[in-house]
PDB file of C-alpha atoms in Angstrom:
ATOM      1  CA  UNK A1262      19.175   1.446   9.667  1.00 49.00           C
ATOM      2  CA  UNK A1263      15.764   1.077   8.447  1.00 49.00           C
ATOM      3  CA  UNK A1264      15.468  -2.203   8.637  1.00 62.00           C
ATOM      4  CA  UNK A1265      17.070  -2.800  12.202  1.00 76.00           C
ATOM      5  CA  UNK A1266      14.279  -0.084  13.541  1.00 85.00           C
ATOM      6  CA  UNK A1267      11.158  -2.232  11.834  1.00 88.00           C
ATOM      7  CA  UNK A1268      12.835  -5.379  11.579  1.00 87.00           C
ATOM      8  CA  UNK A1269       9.809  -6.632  13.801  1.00 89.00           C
ATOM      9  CA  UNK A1270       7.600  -5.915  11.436  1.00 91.00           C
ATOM     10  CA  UNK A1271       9.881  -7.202   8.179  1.00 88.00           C
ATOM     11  CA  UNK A1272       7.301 -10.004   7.277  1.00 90.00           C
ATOM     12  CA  UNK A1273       3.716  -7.490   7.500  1.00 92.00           C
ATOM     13  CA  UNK A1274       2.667  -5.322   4.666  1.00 93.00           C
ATOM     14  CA  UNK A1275       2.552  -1.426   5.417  1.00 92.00           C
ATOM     15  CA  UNK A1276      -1.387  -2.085   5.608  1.00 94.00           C
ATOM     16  CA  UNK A1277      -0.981  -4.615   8.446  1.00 94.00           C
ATOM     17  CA  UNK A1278       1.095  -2.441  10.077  1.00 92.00           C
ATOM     18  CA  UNK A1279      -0.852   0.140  10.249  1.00 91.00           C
ATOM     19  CA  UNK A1280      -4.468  -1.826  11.052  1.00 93.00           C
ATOM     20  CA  UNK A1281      -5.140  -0.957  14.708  1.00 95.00           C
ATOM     21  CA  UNK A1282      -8.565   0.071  16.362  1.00 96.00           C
ATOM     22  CA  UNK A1283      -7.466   3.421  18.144  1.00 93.00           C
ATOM     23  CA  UNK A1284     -10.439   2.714  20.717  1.00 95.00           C
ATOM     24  CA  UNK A1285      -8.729  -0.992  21.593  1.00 97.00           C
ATOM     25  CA  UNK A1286      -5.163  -0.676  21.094  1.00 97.00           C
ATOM     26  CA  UNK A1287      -4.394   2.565  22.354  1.00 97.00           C
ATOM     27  CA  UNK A1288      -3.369   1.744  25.675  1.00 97.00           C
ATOM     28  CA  UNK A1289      -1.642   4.401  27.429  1.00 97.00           C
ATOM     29  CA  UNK A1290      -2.167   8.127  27.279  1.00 97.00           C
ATOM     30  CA  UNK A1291       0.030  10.712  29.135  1.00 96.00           C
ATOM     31  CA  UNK A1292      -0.821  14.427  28.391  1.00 95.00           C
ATOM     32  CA  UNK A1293       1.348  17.727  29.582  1.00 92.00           C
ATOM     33  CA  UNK A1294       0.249  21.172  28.993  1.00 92.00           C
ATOM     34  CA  UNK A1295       3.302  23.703  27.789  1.00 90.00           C
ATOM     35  CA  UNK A1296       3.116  27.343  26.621  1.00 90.00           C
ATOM     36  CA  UNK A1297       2.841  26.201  23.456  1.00 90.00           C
ATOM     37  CA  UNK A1298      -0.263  23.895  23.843  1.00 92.00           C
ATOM     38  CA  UNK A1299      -0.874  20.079  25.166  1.00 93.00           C
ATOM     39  CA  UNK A1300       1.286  17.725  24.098  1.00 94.00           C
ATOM     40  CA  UNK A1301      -0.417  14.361  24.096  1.00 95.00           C
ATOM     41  CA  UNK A1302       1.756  10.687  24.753  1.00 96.00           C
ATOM     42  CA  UNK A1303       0.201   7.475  23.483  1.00 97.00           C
ATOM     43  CA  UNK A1304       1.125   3.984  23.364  1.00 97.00           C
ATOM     44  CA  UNK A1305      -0.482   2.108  20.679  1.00 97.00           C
ATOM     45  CA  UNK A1306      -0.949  -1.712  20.406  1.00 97.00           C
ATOM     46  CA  UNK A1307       0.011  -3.182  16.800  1.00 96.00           C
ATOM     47  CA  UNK A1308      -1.825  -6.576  16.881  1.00 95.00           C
ATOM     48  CA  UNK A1309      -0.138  -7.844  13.518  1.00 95.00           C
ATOM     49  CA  UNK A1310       3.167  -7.441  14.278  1.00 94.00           C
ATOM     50  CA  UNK A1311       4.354 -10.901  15.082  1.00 93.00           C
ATOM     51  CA  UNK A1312       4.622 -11.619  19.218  1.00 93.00           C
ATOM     52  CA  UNK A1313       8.337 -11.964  20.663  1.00 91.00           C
ATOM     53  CA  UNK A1314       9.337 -13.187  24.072  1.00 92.00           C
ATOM     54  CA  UNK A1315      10.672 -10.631  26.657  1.00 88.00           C
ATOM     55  CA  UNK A1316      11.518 -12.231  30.352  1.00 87.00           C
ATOM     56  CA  UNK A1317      10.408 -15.358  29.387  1.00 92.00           C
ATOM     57  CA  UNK A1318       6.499 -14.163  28.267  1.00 92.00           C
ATOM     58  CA  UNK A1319       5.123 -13.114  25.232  1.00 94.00           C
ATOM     59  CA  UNK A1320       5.095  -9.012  24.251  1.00 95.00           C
ATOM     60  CA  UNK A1321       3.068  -7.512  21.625  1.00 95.00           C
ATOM     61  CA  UNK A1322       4.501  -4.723  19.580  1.00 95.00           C
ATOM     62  CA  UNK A1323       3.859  -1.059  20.437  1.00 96.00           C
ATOM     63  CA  UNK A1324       4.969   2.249  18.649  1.00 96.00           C
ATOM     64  CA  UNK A1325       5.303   5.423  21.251  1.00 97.00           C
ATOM     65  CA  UNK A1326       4.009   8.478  19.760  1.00 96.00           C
ATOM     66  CA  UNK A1327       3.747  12.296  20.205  1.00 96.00           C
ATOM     67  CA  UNK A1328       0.650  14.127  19.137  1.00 95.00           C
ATOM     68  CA  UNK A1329       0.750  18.311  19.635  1.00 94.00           C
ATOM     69  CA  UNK A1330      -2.670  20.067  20.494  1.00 93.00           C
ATOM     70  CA  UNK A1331      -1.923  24.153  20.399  1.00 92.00           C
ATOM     71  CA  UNK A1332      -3.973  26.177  22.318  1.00 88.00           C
ATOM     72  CA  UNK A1333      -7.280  28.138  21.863  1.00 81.00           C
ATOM     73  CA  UNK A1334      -8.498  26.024  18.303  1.00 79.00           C
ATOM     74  CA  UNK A1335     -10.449  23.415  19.623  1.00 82.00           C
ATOM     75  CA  UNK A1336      -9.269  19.953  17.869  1.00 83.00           C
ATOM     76  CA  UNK A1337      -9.018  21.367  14.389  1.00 86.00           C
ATOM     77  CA  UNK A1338      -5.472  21.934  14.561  1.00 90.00           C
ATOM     78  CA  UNK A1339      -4.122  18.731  16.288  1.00 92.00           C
ATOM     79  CA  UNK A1340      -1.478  17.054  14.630  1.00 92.00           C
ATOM     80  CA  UNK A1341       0.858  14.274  14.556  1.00 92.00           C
ATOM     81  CA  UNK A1342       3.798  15.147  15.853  1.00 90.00           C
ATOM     82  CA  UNK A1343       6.517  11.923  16.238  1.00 94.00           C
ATOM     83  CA  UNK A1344       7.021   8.372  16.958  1.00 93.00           C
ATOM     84  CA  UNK A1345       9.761   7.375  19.289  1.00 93.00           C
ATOM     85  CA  UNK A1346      12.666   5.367  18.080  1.00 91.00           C
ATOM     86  CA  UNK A1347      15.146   3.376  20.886  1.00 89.00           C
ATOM     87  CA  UNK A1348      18.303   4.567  20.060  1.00 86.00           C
ATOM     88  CA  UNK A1349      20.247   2.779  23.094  1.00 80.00           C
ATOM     89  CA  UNK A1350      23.981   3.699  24.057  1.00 83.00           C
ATOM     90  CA  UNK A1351      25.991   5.820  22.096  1.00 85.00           C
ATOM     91  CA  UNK A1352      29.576   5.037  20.875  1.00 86.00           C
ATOM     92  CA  UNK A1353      32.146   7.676  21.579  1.00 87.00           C
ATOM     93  CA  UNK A1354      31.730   8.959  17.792  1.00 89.00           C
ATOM     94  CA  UNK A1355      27.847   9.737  19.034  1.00 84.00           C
ATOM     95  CA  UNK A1356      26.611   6.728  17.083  1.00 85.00           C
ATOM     96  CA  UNK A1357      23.571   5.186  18.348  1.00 82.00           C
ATOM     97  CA  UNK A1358      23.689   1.483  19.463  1.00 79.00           C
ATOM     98  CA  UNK A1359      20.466  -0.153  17.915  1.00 82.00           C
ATOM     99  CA  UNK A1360      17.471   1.736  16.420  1.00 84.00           C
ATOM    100  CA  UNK A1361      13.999  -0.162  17.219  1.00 89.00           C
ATOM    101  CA  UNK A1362      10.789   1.717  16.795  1.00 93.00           C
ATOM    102  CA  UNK A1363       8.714  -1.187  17.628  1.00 94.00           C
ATOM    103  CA  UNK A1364       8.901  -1.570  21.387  1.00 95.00           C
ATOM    104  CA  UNK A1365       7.652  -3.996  23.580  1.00 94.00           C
ATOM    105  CA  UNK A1366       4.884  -4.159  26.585  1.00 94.00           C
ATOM    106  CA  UNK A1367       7.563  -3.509  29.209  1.00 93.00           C
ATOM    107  CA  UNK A1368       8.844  -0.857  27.577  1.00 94.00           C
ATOM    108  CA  UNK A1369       6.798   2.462  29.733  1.00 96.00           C
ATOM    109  CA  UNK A1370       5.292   5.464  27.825  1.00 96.00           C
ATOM    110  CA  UNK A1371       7.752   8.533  28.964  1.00 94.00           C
ATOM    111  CA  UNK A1372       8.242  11.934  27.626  1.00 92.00           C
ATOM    112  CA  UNK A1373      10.224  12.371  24.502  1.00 90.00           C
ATOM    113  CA  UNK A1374      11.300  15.112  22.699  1.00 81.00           C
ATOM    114  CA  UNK A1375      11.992  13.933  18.686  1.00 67.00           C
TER     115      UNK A1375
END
């Protein structure tokens, strides 16, 4: 399973994967307050994962994560929370189809809960 959900990035080192400039490759935000504090959506860019083509352009590779802020601390206390993973279809025995945490450009930043 592990290796279907970062198969995109199967020929980077951990190091590469994880070398992004927050203030250029974050490039969506979505934010939602709950009782329990702000929970903050972000699309990041990963420029070293290797380009694939999606509709007949190019896509970059993006991961989809969820950050929680609780209430009354200030930014102390903000932490990661999860990264989303495309599970597709289920089977009838509940199974997920695919599992790809590496989405693409067309791919939009929505609420998730995981």
């Amino acid at each position: 399973m592990f290796d279907r959900m970062w198969s995109r990035a199967g020929t980077i080192s951990d190091k590469d994967l994880t070398n992004f400039n927050i203030s250029e490759d974050l490039v969506s935000v979505r934010a939602g307050p709950t009782t329990y504090g702000v929970i903050l959506l972000g699309k990041i860019r990963l420029p070293k994962v290797p380009k694939i083509t999606v509709g007949g352009r190019e896509s970059d590779g993006f991961v989809h994560v969820r950050i929680h802020d609780p209430p009354n601390r200030g930014t102390e206390d903000v932490t990661f929370h999860s990264l989303w993973t495309d599970e597709g279809k289920r089977d009838e025995n509940g199974r997920a189809e695919h599992y790809i945490a590496i989405q693409t450009d067309d791919v939009p930043l929505e609420f998730f809960n995981e």
